[in-house]
mmCIF file of C-alpha atoms and ligand atoms in Angstrom:
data_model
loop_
_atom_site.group_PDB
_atom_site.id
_atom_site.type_symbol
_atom_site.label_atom_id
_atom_site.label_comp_id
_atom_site.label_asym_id
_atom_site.label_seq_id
_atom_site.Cartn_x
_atom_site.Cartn_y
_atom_site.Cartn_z
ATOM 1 C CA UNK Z 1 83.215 59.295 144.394
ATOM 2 C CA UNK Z 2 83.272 57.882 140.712
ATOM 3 C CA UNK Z 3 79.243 57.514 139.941
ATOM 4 C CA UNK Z 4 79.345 54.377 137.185
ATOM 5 C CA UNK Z 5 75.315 54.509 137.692
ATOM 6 C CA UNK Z 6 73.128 55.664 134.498
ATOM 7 C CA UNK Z 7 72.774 59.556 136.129
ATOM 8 C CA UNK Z 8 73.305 61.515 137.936
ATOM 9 C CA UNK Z 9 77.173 61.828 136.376
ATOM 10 C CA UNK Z 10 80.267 62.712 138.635
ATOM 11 C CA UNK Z 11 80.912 66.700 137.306
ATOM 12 C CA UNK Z 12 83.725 68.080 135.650
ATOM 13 C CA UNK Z 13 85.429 71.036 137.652
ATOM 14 C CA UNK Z 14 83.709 73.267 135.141
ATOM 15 C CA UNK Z 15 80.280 72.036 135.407
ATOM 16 C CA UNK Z 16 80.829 72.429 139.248
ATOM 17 C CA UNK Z 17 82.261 76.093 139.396
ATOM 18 C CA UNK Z 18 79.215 77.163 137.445
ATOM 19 C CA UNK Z 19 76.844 76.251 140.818
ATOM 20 C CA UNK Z 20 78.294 79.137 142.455
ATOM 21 C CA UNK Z 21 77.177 81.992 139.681
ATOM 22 C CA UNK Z 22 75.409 84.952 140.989
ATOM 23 C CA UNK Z 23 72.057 84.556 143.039
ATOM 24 C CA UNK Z 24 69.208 85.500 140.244
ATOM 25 C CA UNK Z 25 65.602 85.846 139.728
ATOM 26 C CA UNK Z 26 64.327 83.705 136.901
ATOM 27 C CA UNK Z 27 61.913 86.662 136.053
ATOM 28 C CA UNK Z 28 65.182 88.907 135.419
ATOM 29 C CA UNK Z 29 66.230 89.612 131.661
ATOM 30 C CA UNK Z 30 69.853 87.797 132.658
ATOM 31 C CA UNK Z 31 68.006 84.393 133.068
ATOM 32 C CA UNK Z 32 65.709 84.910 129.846
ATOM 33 C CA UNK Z 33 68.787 85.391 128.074
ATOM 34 C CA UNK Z 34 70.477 82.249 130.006
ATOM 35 C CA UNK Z 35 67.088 80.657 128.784
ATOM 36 C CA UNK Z 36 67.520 81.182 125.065
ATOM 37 C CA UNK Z 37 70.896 80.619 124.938
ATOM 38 C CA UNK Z 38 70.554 76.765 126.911
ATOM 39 C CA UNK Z 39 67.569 76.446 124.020
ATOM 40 C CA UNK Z 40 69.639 77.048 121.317
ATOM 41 C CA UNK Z 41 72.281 75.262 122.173
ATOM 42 C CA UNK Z 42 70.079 72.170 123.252
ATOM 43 C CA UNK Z 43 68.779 72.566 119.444
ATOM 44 C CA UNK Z 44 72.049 72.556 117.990
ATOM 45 C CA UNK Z 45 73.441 69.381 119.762
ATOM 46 C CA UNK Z 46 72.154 67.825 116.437
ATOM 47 C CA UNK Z 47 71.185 70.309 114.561
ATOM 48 C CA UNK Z 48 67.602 69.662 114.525
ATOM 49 C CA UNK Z 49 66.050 71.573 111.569
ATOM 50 C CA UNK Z 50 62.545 71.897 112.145
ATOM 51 C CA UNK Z 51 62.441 71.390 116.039
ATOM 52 C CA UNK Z 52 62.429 73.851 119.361
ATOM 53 C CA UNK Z 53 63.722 73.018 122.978
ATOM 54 C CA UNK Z 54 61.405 73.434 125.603
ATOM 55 C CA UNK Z 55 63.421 73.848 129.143
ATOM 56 C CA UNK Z 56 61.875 72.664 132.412
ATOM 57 C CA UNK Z 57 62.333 72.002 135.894
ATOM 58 C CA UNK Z 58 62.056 68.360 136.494
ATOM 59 C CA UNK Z 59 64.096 64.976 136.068
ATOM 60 C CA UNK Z 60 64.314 62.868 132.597
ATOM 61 C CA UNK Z 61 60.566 61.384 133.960
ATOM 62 C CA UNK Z 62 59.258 65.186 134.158
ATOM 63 C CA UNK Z 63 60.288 65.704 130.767
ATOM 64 C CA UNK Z 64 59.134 61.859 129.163
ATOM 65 C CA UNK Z 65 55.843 62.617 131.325
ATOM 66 C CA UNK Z 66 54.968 66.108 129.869
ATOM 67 C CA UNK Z 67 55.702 65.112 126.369
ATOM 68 C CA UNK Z 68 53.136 62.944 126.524
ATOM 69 C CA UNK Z 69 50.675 64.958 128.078
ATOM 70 C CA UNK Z 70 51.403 67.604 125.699
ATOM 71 C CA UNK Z 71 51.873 65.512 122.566
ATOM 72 C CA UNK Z 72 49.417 62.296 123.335
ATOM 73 C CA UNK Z 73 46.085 62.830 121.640
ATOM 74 C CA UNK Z 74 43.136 61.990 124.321
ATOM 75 C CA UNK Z 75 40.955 60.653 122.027
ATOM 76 C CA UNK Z 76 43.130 58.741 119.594
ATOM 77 C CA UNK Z 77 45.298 55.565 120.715
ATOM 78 C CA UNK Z 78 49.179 56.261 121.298
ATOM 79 C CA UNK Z 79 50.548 52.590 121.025
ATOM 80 C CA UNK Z 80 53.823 52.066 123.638
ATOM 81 C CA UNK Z 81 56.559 49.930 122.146
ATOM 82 C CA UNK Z 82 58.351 48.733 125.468
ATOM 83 C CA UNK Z 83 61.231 46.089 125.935
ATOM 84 C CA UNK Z 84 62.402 47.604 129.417
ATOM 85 C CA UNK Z 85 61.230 49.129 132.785
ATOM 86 C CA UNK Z 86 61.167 52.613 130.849
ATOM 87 C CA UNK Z 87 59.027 51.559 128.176
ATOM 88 C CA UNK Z 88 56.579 50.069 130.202
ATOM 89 C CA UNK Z 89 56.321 53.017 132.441
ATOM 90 C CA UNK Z 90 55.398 55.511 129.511
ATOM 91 C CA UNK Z 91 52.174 52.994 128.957
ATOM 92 C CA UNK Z 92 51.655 54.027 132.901
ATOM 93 C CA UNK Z 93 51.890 57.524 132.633
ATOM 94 C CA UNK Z 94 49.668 57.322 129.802
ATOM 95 C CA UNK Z 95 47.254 55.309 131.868
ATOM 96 C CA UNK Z 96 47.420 57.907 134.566
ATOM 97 C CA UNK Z 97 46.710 60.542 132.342
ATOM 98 C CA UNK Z 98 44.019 59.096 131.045
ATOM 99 C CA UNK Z 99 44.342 58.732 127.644
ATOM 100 C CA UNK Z 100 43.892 55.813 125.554
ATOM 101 C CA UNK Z 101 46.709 53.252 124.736
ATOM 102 C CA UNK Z 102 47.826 50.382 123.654
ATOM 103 C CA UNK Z 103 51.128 48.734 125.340
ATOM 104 C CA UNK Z 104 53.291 46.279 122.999
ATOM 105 C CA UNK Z 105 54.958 44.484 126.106
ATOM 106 C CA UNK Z 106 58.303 42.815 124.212
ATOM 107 C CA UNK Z 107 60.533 40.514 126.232
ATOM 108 C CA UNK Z 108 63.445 43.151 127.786
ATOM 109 C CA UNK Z 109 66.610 41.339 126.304
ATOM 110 C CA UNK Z 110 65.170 41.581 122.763
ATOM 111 C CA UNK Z 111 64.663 44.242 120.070
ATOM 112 C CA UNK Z 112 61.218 46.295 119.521
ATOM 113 C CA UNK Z 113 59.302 44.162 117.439
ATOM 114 C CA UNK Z 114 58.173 46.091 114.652
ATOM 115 C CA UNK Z 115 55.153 43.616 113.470
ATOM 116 C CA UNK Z 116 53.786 43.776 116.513
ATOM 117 C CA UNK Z 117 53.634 47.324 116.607
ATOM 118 C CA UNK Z 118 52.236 47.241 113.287
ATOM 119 C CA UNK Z 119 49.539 44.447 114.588
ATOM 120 C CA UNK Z 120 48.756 47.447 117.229
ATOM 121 C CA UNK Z 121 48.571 49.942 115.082
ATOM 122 C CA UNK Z 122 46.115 48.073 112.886
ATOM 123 C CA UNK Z 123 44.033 46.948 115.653
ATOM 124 C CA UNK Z 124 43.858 50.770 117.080
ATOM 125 C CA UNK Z 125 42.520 52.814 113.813
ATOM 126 C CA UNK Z 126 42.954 56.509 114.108
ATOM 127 C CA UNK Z 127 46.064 55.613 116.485
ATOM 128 C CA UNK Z 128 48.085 58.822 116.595
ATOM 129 C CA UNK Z 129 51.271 57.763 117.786
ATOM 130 C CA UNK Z 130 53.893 55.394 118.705
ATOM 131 C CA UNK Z 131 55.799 55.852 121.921
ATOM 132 C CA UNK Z 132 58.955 54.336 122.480
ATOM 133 C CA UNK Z 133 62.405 54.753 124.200
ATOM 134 C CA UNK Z 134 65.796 55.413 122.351
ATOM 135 C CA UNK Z 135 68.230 53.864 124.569
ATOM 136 C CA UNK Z 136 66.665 51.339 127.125
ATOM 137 C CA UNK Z 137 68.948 51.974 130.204
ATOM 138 C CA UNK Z 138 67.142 48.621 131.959
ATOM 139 C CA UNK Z 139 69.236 46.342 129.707
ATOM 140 C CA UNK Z 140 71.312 48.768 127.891
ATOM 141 C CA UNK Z 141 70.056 48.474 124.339
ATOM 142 C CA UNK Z 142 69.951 50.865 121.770
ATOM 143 C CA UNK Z 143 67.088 50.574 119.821
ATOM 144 C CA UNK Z 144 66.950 50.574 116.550
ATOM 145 C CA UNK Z 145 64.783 53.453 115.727
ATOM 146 C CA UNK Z 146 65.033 53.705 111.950
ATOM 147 C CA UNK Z 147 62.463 50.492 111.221
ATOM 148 C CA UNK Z 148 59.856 52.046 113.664
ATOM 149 C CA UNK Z 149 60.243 55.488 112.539
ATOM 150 C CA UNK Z 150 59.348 54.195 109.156
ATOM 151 C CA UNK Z 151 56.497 52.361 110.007
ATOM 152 C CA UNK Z 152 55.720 55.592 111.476
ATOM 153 C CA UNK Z 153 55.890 57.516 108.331
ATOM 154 C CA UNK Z 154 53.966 55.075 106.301
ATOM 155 C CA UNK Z 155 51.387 54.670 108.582
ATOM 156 C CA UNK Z 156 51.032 59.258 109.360
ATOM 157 C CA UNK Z 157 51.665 58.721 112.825
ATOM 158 C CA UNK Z 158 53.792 60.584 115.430
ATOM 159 C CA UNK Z 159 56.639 58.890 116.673
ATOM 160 C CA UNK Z 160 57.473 59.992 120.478
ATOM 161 C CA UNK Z 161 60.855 59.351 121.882
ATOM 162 C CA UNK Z 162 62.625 58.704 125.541
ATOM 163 C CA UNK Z 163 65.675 59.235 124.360
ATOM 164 C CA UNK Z 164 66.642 60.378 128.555
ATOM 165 C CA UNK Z 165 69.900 58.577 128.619
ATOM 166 C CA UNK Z 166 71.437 58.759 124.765
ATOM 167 C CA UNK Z 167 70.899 62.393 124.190
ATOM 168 C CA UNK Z 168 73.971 64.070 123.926
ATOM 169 C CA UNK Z 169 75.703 60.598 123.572
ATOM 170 C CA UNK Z 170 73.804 58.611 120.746
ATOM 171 C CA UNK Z 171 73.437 59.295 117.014
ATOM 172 C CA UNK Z 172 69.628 60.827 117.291
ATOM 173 C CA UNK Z 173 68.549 61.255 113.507
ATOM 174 C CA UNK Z 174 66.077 63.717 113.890
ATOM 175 C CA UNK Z 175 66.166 64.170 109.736
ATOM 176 C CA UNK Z 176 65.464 60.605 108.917
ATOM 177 C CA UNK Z 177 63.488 59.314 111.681
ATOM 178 C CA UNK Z 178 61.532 62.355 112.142
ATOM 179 C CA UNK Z 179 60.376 62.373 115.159
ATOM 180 C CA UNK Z 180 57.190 64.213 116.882
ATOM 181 C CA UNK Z 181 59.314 64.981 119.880
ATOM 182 C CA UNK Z 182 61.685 63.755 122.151
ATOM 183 C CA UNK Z 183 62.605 64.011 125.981
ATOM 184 C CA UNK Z 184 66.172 64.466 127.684
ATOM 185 C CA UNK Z 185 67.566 65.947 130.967
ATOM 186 C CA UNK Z 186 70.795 67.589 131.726
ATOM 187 C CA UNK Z 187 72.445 65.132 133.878
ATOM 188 C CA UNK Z 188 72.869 62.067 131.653
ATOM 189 C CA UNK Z 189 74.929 62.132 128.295
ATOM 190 C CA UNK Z 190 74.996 65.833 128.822
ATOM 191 C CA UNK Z 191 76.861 65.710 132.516
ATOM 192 C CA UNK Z 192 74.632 68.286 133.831
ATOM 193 C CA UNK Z 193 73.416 68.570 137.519
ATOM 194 C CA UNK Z 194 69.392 66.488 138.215
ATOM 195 C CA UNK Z 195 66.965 69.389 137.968
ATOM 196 C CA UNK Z 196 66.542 70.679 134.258
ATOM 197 C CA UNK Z 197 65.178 68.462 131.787
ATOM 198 C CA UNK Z 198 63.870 69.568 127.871
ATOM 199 C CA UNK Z 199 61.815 68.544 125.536
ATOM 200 C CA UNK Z 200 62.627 68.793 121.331
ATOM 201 C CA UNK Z 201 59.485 69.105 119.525
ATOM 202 C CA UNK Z 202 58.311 69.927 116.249
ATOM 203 C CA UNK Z 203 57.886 73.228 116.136
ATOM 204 C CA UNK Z 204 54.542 74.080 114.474
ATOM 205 C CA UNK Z 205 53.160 71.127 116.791
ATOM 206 C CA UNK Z 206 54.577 73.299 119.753
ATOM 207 C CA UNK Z 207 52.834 76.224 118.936
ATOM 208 C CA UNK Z 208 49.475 74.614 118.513
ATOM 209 C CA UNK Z 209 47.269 75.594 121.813
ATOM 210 C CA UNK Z 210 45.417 72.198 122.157
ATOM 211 C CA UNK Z 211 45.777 72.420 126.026
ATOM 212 C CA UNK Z 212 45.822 68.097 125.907
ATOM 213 C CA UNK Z 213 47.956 68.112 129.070
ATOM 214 C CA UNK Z 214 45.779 67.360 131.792
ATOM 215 C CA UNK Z 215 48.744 68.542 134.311
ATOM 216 C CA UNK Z 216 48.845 72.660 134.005
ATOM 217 C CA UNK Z 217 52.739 72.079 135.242
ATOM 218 C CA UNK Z 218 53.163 69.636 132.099
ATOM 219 C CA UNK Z 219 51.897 71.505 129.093
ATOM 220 C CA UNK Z 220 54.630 72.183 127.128
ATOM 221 C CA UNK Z 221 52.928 74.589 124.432
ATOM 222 C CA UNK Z 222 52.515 76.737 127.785
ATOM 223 C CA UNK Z 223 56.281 76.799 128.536
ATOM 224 C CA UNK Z 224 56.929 77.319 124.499
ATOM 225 C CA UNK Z 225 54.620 80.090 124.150
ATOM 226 C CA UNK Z 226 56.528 81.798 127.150
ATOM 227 C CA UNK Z 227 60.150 80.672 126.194
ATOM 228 C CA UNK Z 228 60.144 81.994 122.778
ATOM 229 C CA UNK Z 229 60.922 85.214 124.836
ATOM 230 C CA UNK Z 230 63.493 83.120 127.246
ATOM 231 C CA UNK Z 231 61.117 83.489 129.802
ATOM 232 C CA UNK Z 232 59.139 80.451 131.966
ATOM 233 C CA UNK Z 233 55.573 79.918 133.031
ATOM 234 C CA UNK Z 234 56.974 78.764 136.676
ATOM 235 C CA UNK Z 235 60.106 79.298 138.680
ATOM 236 C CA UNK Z 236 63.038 77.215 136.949
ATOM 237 C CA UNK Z 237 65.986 75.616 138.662
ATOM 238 C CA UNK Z 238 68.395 78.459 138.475
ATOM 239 C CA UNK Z 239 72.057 76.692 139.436
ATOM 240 C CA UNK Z 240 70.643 73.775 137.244
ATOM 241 C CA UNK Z 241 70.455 75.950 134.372
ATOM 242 C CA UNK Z 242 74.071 77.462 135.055
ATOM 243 C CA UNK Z 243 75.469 73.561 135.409
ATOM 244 C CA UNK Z 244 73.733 72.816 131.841
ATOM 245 C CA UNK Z 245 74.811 76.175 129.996
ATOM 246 C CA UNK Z 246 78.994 75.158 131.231
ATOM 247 C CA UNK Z 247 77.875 71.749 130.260
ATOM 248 C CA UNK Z 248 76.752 72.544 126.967
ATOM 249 C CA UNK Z 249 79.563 74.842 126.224
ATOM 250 C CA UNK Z 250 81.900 71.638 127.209
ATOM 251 C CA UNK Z 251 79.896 69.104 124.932
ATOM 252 C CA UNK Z 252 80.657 71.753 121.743
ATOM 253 C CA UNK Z 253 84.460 72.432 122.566
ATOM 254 C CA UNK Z 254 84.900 68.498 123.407
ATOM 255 C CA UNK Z 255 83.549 67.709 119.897
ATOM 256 C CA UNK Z 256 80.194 67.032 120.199
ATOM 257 C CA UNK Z 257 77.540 64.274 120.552
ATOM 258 C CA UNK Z 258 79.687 61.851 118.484
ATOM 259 C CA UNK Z 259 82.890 62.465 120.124
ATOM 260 C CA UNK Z 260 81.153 62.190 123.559
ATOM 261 C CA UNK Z 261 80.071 58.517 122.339
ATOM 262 C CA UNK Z 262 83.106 57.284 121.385
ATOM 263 C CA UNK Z 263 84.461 58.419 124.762
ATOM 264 C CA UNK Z 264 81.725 56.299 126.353
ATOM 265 C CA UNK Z 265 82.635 53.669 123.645
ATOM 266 C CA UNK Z 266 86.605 53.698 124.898
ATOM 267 C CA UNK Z 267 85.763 53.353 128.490
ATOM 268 C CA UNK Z 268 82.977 50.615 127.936
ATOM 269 C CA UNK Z 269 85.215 48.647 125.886
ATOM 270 C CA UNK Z 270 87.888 48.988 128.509
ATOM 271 C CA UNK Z 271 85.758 47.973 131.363
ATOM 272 C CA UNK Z 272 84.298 44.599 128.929
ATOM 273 C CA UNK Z 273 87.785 43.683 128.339
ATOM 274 C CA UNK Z 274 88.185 42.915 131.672
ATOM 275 C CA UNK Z 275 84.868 41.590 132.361
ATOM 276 C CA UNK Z 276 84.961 38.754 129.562
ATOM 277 C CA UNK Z 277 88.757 37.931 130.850
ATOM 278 C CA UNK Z 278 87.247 36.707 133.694
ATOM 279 C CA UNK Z 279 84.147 35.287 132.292
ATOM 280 C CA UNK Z 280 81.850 37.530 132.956
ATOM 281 C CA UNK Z 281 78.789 37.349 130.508
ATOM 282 C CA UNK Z 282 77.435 40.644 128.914
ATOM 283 C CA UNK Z 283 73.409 40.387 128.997
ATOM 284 C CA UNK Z 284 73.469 42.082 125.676
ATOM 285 C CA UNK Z 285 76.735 41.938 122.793
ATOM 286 C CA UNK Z 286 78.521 45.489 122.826
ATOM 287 C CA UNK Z 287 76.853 45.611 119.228
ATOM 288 C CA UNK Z 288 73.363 46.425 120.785
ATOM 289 C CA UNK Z 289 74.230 47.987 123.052
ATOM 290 C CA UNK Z 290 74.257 52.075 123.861
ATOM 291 C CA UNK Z 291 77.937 53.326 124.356
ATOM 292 C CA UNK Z 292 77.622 54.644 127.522
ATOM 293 C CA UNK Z 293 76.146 51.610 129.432
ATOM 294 C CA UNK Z 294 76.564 47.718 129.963
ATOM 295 C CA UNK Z 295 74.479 45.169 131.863
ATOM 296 C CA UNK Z 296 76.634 41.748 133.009
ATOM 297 C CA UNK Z 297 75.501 38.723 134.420
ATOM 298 C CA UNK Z 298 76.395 38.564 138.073
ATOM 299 C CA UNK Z 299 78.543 34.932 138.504
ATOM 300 C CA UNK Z 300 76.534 32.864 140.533
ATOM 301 C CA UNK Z 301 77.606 33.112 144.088
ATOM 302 C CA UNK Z 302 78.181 36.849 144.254
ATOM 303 C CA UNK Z 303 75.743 38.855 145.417
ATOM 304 C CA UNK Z 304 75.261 42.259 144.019
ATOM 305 C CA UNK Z 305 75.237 43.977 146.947
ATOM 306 C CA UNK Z 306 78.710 42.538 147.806
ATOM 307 C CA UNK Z 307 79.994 43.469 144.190
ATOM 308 C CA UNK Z 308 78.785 47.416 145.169
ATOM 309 C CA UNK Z 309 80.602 47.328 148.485
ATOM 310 C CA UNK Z 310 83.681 46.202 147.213
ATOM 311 C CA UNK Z 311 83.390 48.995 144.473
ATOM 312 C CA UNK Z 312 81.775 52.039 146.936
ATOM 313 C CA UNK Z 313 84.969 51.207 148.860
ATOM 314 C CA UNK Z 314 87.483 52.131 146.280
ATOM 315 C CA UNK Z 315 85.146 55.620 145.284
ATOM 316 C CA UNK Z 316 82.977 53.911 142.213
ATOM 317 C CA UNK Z 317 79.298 53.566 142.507
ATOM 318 C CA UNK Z 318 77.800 50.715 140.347
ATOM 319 C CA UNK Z 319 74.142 50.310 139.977
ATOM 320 C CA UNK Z 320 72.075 47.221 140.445
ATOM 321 C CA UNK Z 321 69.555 45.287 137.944
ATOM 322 C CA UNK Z 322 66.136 46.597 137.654
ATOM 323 C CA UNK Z 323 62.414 45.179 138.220
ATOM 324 C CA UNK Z 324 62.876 41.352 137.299
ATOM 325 C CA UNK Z 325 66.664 41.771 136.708
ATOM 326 C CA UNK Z 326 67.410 43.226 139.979
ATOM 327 C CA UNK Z 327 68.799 39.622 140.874
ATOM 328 C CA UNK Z 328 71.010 38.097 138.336
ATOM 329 C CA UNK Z 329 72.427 41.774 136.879
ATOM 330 C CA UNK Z 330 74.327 44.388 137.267
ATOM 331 C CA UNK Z 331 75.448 48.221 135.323
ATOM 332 C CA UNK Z 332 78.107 49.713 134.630
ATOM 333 C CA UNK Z 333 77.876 53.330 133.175
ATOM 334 C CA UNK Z 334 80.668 55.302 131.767
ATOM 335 C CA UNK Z 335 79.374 59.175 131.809
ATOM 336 C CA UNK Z 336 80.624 62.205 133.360
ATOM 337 C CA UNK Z 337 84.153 63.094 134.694
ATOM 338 C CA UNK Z 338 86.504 59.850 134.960
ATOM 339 C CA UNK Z 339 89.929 60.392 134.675
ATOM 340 C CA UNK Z 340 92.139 58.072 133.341
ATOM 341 C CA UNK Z 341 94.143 57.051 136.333
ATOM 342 C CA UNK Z 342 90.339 56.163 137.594
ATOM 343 C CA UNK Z 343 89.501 54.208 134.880
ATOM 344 C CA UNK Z 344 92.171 52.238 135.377
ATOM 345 C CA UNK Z 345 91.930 51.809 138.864
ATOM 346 C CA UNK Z 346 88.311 50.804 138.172
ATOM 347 C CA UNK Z 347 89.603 48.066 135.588
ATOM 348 C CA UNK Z 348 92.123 47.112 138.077
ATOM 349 C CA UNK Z 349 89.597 46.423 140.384
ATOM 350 C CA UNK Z 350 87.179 44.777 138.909
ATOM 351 C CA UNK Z 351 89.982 42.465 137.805
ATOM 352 C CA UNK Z 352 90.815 41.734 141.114
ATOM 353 C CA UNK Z 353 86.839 40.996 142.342
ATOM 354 C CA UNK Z 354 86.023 38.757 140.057
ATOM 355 C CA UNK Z 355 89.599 36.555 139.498
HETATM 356 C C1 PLP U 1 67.148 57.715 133.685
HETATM 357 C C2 PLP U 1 66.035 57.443 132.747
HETATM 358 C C3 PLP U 1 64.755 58.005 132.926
HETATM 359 C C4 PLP U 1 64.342 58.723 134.167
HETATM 360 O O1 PLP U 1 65.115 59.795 134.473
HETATM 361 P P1 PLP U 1 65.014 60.465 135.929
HETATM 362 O O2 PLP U 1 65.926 61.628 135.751
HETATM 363 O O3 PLP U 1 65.495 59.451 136.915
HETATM 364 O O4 PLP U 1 63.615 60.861 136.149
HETATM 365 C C5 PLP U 1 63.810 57.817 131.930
HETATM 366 N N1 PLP U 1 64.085 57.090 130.846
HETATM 367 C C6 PLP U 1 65.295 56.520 130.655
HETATM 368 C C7 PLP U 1 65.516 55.719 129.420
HETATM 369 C C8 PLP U 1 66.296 56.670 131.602
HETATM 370 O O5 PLP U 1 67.487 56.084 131.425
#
C-alpha cells in the first residue's frame, strides 16, 4: 500500500530493516548514545544555532501538547493564531491545561491575519506568546511565518510553532523568525515510523526549571535535563528511535530538508497536472500551498468515499477533508517511499476516475 495521507508515510526498505535492530533497554549506554546522536542530528536538519532537541515518546499532538505545557506561561496570555483544525486545537489544549488564552479564529482557506493578532495581543497586555502552526495540513497552506514572527519580535513575545507536518520538508528559518520552540514527529516529512516525536527549543529556555507543565509526562525541561546525558525520564519507543536514526541518516545523504521538498514539489506538481486536466479545482493555488500536500474540490456527484475505494483498490490511500471540509474535499500527500512506476500509476489513475 502507497499511503498518500498526511502521516504515517509508506517506509523506505531502509527505514524498515532498522525495526529489527537488537532488543535494548532504554536505560543501557547503547540507547543514550542512540539518544544523542537522533538529537543532534534532529538539530542539524537546519542547523539551528541556539536551539536543543528534546526526544519523546508520543505522536506530532504529544509533542505540540508538551510544548505548550512546557513553554505556555500560566499566568500570562498565549494568543493562538488558527486558520485550520490544528490551530484551533492548540487553543484546546491550552484550555485544558488551564492556562490563559486568547484564540484568533481566521477563516481556514485564508492566511493568518496578522492585525488581528496584533488586535489580540494589544487587548491581552503581558501576553507572552503567540502560538501558531507552520504548515496547516487541514487545507494545506503554508503559512507565512516571517510577518508573525516579526510582530513577535517587536512586540518581546515568544513565538511557538506546529510545524508537525513541514519539518524536514519546509524551509523552517529558525535564524530569522526566531522562534521559542517548535514541535515535529518522525513520521511526517522525516518518513519515520508514529511513536517518537521532538521538540526544538531555545536552549537557555530549556534549561530553566519553571515546572509550568501541569502534565509530569509533558515537561520538557524534565526530559532536557535528563537527555543532555542521552538518557530519558520514562521508557522511550525503542524501534521508533532505530526507524528515525536510518531516517535521519537518509534525509542527510538524500540532500536534505530542501531536496526532500522539491521531491514533494515534483510529485505534487505531477499529481495537479492531472487534476486541473480534468477540472478538478485546487482549494488553495500550488503557490500557498506546502510541497508535500494538496486539498481539491471533490466534483459534485462523487462522493469521497467512492474516490478512496477506487484508489485503496489500486494500493494508494487518500485521505478525506477535515471538520467542516470533510464533505466537499479531499488530500493528496506526497511523503515517504513512492517509486516512480507508482507515481505514475497513481497519475494514471486518477486520470482515469475523474475523465
Ligand atoms: C499530523 C498533524 C498533527 C498531529 O499529529 P499526530 O501524529 O496525528 O498526533 C499536528 N499538527 C499538524 C499540523 C499535523 O499535520
Amino acid at each position: 500500500m502507497i499511503l498518500l495521507n498526511p502521516g504515517p508515510v509508506t517506509l523506505s526498505p531502509a527505514v524498515r530493516q532498522a525495526l529489527l535492530r537488537e532488543d535494548l533497554c532504554h536505560r543501557e549506554p547503547e540507547f543514550a548514545a542512540l539518544t544523542l546522536r537522533i538529537l543532534r542530528a534532529l538539530e542539524a536538519v537546519y542547523g539551528a544555532a541556539g536551539y536543543a532537541a528534546v526526544l519523546l515518546t508520543a505522536s506530532g499532538t504529544g509533542a505540540v501538547e508538551a510544548m505548550l505545557a512546557t513553554f505556555a506561561d500560566p499566568a500570562r496570555a498565549t494568543v493562538v493564531a488558527a486558520n485550520g483544525v490544528y490551530g484551533e486545537r492548540m487553543a484546546d489544549m491550552l484550555r485544558r491545561q488551564g492556562k490563559p488564552h486568547a484564540l484568533v479564529a481566521g477563516a481556514w482557506e485564508q492566511p493568518v491575519d496578522v492585525g488581528a493578532v496584533a488586535a489580540a495581543l494589544d487587548a491581552h497586555p503581558g501576553a507572552a506568546a503567540v502560538a501558531v502552526v507552520h504548515h496547516e495540513t487541514t487545507t494545506g497552506r503554508l503559512n507565512d511565518l516571517a510577518p508573525l514572527a516579526g510582530l513577535c519580535r517587536e512586540r518581546g513575545v515568544g513565538l511557538l510553532v506546529d510545524t508537525v507536518s513541514s519539518f524536514g520538508g519546509e524551509a523552517i528559518d529558525f535564524a530569522g523568525w526566531q522562534p521559542l520552540a517548535v514541535a515535529a514527529t518522525a513520521n511526517k516529512c522525516l518518513h519515520g515510523v508514529p511513536g517518537a516525536a521532538f521538540v526544538l527549543a531555545r536552549r537557555e529556555r530549556l534549561a530553566a526549571t519553571n515546572a509550568w507543565s501541569p502534565a509530569l509526562y509533558l515537561d520538557l525541561e524534565r526530559y532536557h535535563a535528563a537527555q543532555r546525558d542521552g538518557f530519558s525520564p520514562f521508557t522511550q519507543s525503542v524501534q521508533a528511535c532505530y526507524a528515525l536514526d536510518a531516517a535521519l541518516d537518509a534525509l542527510q545523504a538524500e540532500g536534505g530538508w530542501a531536496a526532500r521538498r522539491a521531491l514533494y514539489a515534483r510529485r505534487s506538481a505531477a499529481v495537479a497536472a492531472v487534476l486541473e486536466a480534468r477540472g478538478v479545482e485546487p482549494l488553495l493555488p500550488a503557490a500557498d500551498s506546502a510541497a508535500m500536500l494538496r486539498a481539491w474540490r471533490l466534483p459534485g456527484g462523487l462522493a469521497y468515499g467512492t474516490l478512496h475505494a477506487a484508489c485503496k483498490q489500486a494500493g494508494f490511500t487518500i485521505y478525506a477533508g477535515q471538520g467542516r471540509l470533510a464533505a466537499g474535499v479531499f488530500r493528496i500527500a506526497t511523503m515517504g517511499e513512492i517509486p516512480e512506476p507508482d507515481l505514475q500509476r497513481l497519475t494514471a489513475l486518477l486520470d482515469g476516475v475523474f475523465a
